[in-house]
């Protein structure tokens, strides 16, 4: 099991595995001290520690293969979310096998507060990305409206800035937050008759990919293994 210290590279890894055929999955949250036992169990039952070439060999033979990962849970420091991802052949393995006893999910992966999506980017080209789950987004929007109505400039600035630092700004997430901040900025301007104190919705940080040296891109900073660019 690959254990990540940051959710940003964990989400990237899930995208990576999904695109490469690991399209069925199961996931749950456990205390951090249980990770070792789960990793051992999955390694024995599903071969999650097999080298990449052996997994590829199994895929070519139409045998199930799996990968596993774990990452921190937002606001729950003692917990970790684990995910087991497998190829579609897991659904047709013999009934007596461990594979058949697993409760595999076939919908698009969900991890932490995010759900994978296939949606158009700003250039109308489709791409796999992440979005904030609707139930979470609804709560964020209600809270933001309450902050605007309360009129506390300091608190509003702190919480809106913290959100874009906390959440990995994959394209889908970034577009959601931009729309949310646009609406909040309009409400603030209309009710407070002053400039929006939060981050500029048109200049939110953006993912630009992996680099060994963040200094190669002006204005970039590290978030997990990703670079975040404070640009448009």
Short mmCIF file of C-alpha atoms in Angstrom, two decimals:
data_model
loop_
_atom_site.label_atom_id
_atom_site.label_comp_id
_atom_site.label_asym_id
_atom_site.label_seq_id
_atom_site.Cartn_x
_atom_site.Cartn_y
_atom_site.Cartn_z
CA UNK A 1 0.00 0.00 0.00
CA UNK A 2 1.29 3.42 -0.93
CA UNK A 3 0.87 5.75 2.06
CA UNK A 4 0.72 9.47 1.31
CA UNK A 5 1.32 12.28 3.78
CA UNK A 6 -0.72 14.72 1.69
CA UNK A 7 -4.04 14.29 -0.10
CA UNK A 8 -2.91 16.12 -3.26
CA UNK A 9 -0.59 13.38 -4.61
CA UNK A 10 -3.07 10.73 -3.41
CA UNK A 11 -5.78 12.19 -5.65
CA UNK A 12 -3.29 12.34 -8.50
CA UNK A 13 -2.43 8.67 -7.97
CA UNK A 14 -6.11 7.68 -8.07
CA UNK A 15 -6.52 9.47 -11.40
CA UNK A 16 -3.38 7.75 -12.68
CA UNK A 17 -4.59 4.27 -11.71
CA UNK A 18 -8.16 4.82 -12.93
CA UNK A 19 -7.01 5.91 -16.38
CA UNK A 20 -4.83 2.78 -16.53
CA UNK A 21 -7.73 0.43 -15.96
CA UNK A 22 -8.23 0.24 -12.18
CA UNK A 23 -11.87 1.21 -12.43
CA UNK A 24 -13.55 -0.70 -9.57
CA UNK A 25 -12.81 0.25 -6.01
CA UNK A 26 -13.64 0.26 -2.35
CA UNK A 27 -12.65 2.78 0.30
CA UNK A 28 -13.12 3.47 4.00
CA UNK A 29 -11.63 5.41 6.91
CA UNK A 30 -9.62 3.75 9.68
CA UNK A 31 -7.43 4.77 12.64
CA UNK A 32 -3.84 5.26 11.52
CA UNK A 33 -2.61 2.34 13.64
CA UNK A 34 -4.62 -0.11 11.50
CA UNK A 35 -2.85 0.77 8.25
CA UNK A 36 -0.14 -1.85 8.60
CA UNK A 37 -2.63 -4.68 9.10
CA UNK A 38 -4.79 -3.61 6.16
CA UNK A 39 -1.72 -3.24 3.94
CA UNK A 40 -0.59 -6.78 4.81
CA UNK A 41 -4.05 -8.23 4.25
CA UNK A 42 -4.47 -6.59 0.85
CA UNK A 43 -0.93 -7.53 -0.22
CA UNK A 44 -1.65 -11.19 0.50
CA UNK A 45 -5.19 -11.29 -0.91
CA UNK A 46 -4.85 -8.99 -3.92
CA UNK A 47 -1.15 -8.69 -4.67
CA UNK A 48 -1.06 -4.95 -4.11
CA UNK A 49 2.71 -5.09 -3.57
CA UNK A 50 3.41 -6.82 -6.87
CA UNK A 51 5.83 -4.96 -9.16
CA UNK A 52 4.28 -3.10 -12.08
CA UNK A 53 5.41 -5.66 -14.65
CA UNK A 54 3.67 -8.50 -12.81
CA UNK A 55 0.47 -6.48 -12.55
CA UNK A 56 0.66 -5.78 -16.28
CA UNK A 57 1.19 -9.48 -16.96
CA UNK A 58 -1.97 -10.32 -14.99
CA UNK A 59 -3.94 -7.65 -16.84
CA UNK A 60 -2.88 -9.10 -20.19
CA UNK A 61 -4.07 -12.53 -19.02
CA UNK A 62 -7.41 -10.94 -18.01
CA UNK A 63 -6.80 -11.70 -14.35
CA UNK A 64 -7.76 -9.25 -11.64
CA UNK A 65 -5.03 -7.03 -10.27
CA UNK A 66 -5.15 -4.29 -7.67
CA UNK A 67 -3.36 -1.32 -6.16
CA UNK A 68 -3.87 0.29 -2.76
CA UNK A 69 -3.21 3.64 -1.14
CA UNK A 70 -3.90 5.65 2.00
CA UNK A 71 -3.98 9.36 2.73
CA UNK A 72 -4.86 11.78 5.56
CA UNK A 73 -8.48 12.68 6.32
CA UNK A 74 -9.25 16.39 6.33
CA UNK A 75 -9.73 17.67 9.92
CA UNK A 76 -9.21 14.17 11.42
CA UNK A 77 -5.47 13.87 12.16
CA UNK A 78 -5.62 10.42 13.74
CA UNK A 79 -7.44 8.83 10.82
CA UNK A 80 -6.54 7.71 7.31
CA UNK A 81 -8.68 6.91 4.30
CA UNK A 82 -7.65 3.74 2.49
CA UNK A 83 -8.57 2.83 -1.06
CA UNK A 84 -8.32 -0.45 -2.93
CA UNK A 85 -8.58 -0.14 -6.73
CA UNK A 86 -8.85 -3.11 -9.07
CA UNK A 87 -9.28 -3.91 -12.73
CA UNK A 88 -12.76 -4.83 -13.94
CA UNK A 89 -11.78 -8.52 -13.88
CA UNK A 90 -12.28 -8.38 -10.10
CA UNK A 91 -16.01 -8.53 -10.81
CA UNK A 92 -15.76 -11.91 -12.53
CA UNK A 93 -13.27 -13.76 -10.33
CA UNK A 94 -14.36 -17.15 -8.86
CA UNK A 95 -16.93 -16.92 -6.07
CA UNK A 96 -14.63 -18.66 -3.60
CA UNK A 97 -11.94 -16.00 -4.00
CA UNK A 98 -11.26 -12.93 -1.86
CA UNK A 99 -12.01 -10.83 -4.93
CA UNK A 100 -15.63 -11.96 -5.05
CA UNK A 101 -16.21 -11.21 -1.37
CA UNK A 102 -15.16 -7.58 -1.71
CA UNK A 103 -17.91 -4.96 -2.04
CA UNK A 104 -16.62 -3.39 -5.26
CA UNK A 105 -18.03 -0.06 -6.41
CA UNK A 106 -18.28 0.69 -10.12
CA UNK A 107 -19.21 4.39 -10.04
CA UNK A 108 -16.53 7.04 -10.50
CA UNK A 109 -14.14 7.10 -7.53
CA UNK A 110 -14.80 9.26 -4.50
CA UNK A 111 -12.07 10.12 -2.05
CA UNK A 112 -12.17 12.48 0.91
CA UNK A 113 -14.51 15.34 -0.04
CA UNK A 114 -13.98 14.88 -3.76
CA UNK A 115 -15.42 12.91 -6.67
CA UNK A 116 -13.74 12.14 -9.98
CA UNK A 117 -15.31 13.68 -13.08
CA UNK A 118 -14.77 13.76 -16.83
CA UNK A 119 -15.63 17.28 -17.88
CA UNK A 120 -14.62 19.98 -20.36
CA UNK A 121 -11.78 22.27 -19.44
CA UNK A 122 -11.84 25.96 -20.28
CA UNK A 123 -10.69 25.19 -23.81
CA UNK A 124 -13.68 22.80 -24.29
CA UNK A 125 -11.34 19.77 -24.26
CA UNK A 126 -12.50 17.00 -21.93
CA UNK A 127 -10.24 15.74 -19.16
CA UNK A 128 -10.37 13.65 -16.00
CA UNK A 129 -10.33 15.77 -12.88
CA UNK A 130 -11.77 16.10 -9.38
CA UNK A 131 -14.70 18.10 -8.06
CA UNK A 132 -15.93 18.82 -4.55
CA UNK A 133 -18.84 16.51 -3.75
CA UNK A 134 -22.18 18.31 -3.96
CA UNK A 135 -23.10 17.73 -0.31
CA UNK A 136 -19.81 19.33 0.75
CA UNK A 137 -20.12 22.17 -1.76
CA UNK A 138 -23.62 23.00 -0.50
CA UNK A 139 -22.28 23.32 3.03
CA UNK A 140 -19.40 25.52 1.90
CA UNK A 141 -21.76 27.80 0.00
CA UNK A 142 -24.15 28.19 2.93
CA UNK A 143 -21.25 28.99 5.25
CA UNK A 144 -19.84 31.54 2.81
CA UNK A 145 -23.17 33.33 2.50
CA UNK A 146 -23.39 33.46 6.30
CA UNK A 147 -19.90 35.00 6.48
CA UNK A 148 -20.86 37.63 3.92
CA UNK A 149 -24.04 38.49 5.82
CA UNK A 150 -22.11 38.72 9.11
CA UNK A 151 -19.79 41.28 7.53
CA UNK A 152 -16.63 40.33 9.46
CA UNK A 153 -13.89 41.27 6.98
CA UNK A 154 -11.09 39.56 8.92
CA UNK A 155 -12.91 36.25 9.32
CA UNK A 156 -14.13 36.24 5.73
CA UNK A 157 -10.65 36.90 4.37
CA UNK A 158 -9.10 34.25 6.62
CA UNK A 159 -11.58 31.48 5.79
CA UNK A 160 -11.76 32.09 2.04
CA UNK A 161 -7.96 32.19 1.81
CA UNK A 162 -7.62 29.06 3.97
CA UNK A 163 -9.99 27.12 1.71
CA UNK A 164 -7.85 27.57 -1.40
CA UNK A 165 -4.78 26.59 0.62
CA UNK A 166 -6.47 23.49 2.09
CA UNK A 167 -8.12 22.07 -1.03
CA UNK A 168 -6.05 20.71 -3.93
CA UNK A 169 -7.12 22.94 -6.78
CA UNK A 170 -7.59 20.45 -9.57
CA UNK A 171 -9.41 22.02 -12.51
CA UNK A 172 -12.87 20.89 -11.43
CA UNK A 173 -12.36 22.05 -7.83
CA UNK A 174 -10.92 25.37 -8.97
CA UNK A 175 -13.90 26.06 -11.25
CA UNK A 176 -16.34 25.29 -8.42
CA UNK A 177 -14.58 27.59 -5.97
CA UNK A 178 -14.27 30.33 -8.58
CA UNK A 179 -18.03 30.27 -9.20
CA UNK A 180 -18.70 30.25 -5.47
CA UNK A 181 -16.39 33.21 -4.84
CA UNK A 182 -17.81 35.14 -7.79
CA UNK A 183 -21.29 34.87 -6.29
CA UNK A 184 -20.07 35.79 -2.80
CA UNK A 185 -18.14 38.78 -4.16
CA UNK A 186 -21.26 40.09 -5.93
CA UNK A 187 -23.32 39.67 -2.75
CA UNK A 188 -20.64 41.40 -0.66
CA UNK A 189 -20.38 44.35 -3.06
CA UNK A 190 -24.15 44.73 -3.24
CA UNK A 191 -24.74 44.58 0.53
CA UNK A 192 -21.54 46.12 1.93
CA UNK A 193 -20.80 48.68 -0.77
CA UNK A 194 -17.09 47.86 -0.56
CA UNK A 195 -14.53 45.72 -2.36
CA UNK A 196 -14.58 41.95 -1.90
CA UNK A 197 -11.98 41.11 0.80
CA UNK A 198 -11.42 37.50 -0.22
CA UNK A 199 -9.22 35.97 -2.93
CA UNK A 200 -9.77 37.24 -6.46
CA UNK A 201 -12.02 34.60 -8.10
CA UNK A 202 -10.23 35.18 -11.43
CA UNK A 203 -6.76 34.61 -10.00
CA UNK A 204 -7.08 31.49 -7.89
CA UNK A 205 -4.06 29.16 -7.62
CA UNK A 206 -3.98 26.44 -10.23
CA UNK A 207 -2.39 23.04 -10.68
CA UNK A 208 0.28 23.02 -13.36
CA UNK A 209 1.73 19.54 -12.81
CA UNK A 210 4.77 17.93 -11.28
CA UNK A 211 8.25 19.44 -11.23
CA UNK A 212 11.45 18.55 -9.37
CA UNK A 213 12.30 22.18 -8.80
CA UNK A 214 9.48 24.66 -8.13
CA UNK A 215 11.88 27.47 -8.95
CA UNK A 216 11.59 26.66 -12.66
CA UNK A 217 8.23 28.38 -12.74
CA UNK A 218 7.93 31.92 -11.47
CA UNK A 219 5.44 32.29 -8.64
CA UNK A 220 5.09 28.58 -7.99
CA UNK A 221 5.00 26.91 -4.58
CA UNK A 222 4.86 23.27 -3.56
CA UNK A 223 1.63 21.57 -2.43
CA UNK A 224 2.35 17.92 -1.83
CA UNK A 225 4.31 17.04 -4.97
CA UNK A 226 2.35 19.43 -7.14
CA UNK A 227 3.21 22.98 -8.02
CA UNK A 228 0.58 25.58 -7.38
CA UNK A 229 0.74 28.73 -9.50
CA UNK A 230 -0.85 31.92 -8.22
CA UNK A 231 -2.13 32.89 -11.63
CA UNK A 232 -5.32 33.29 -13.59
#
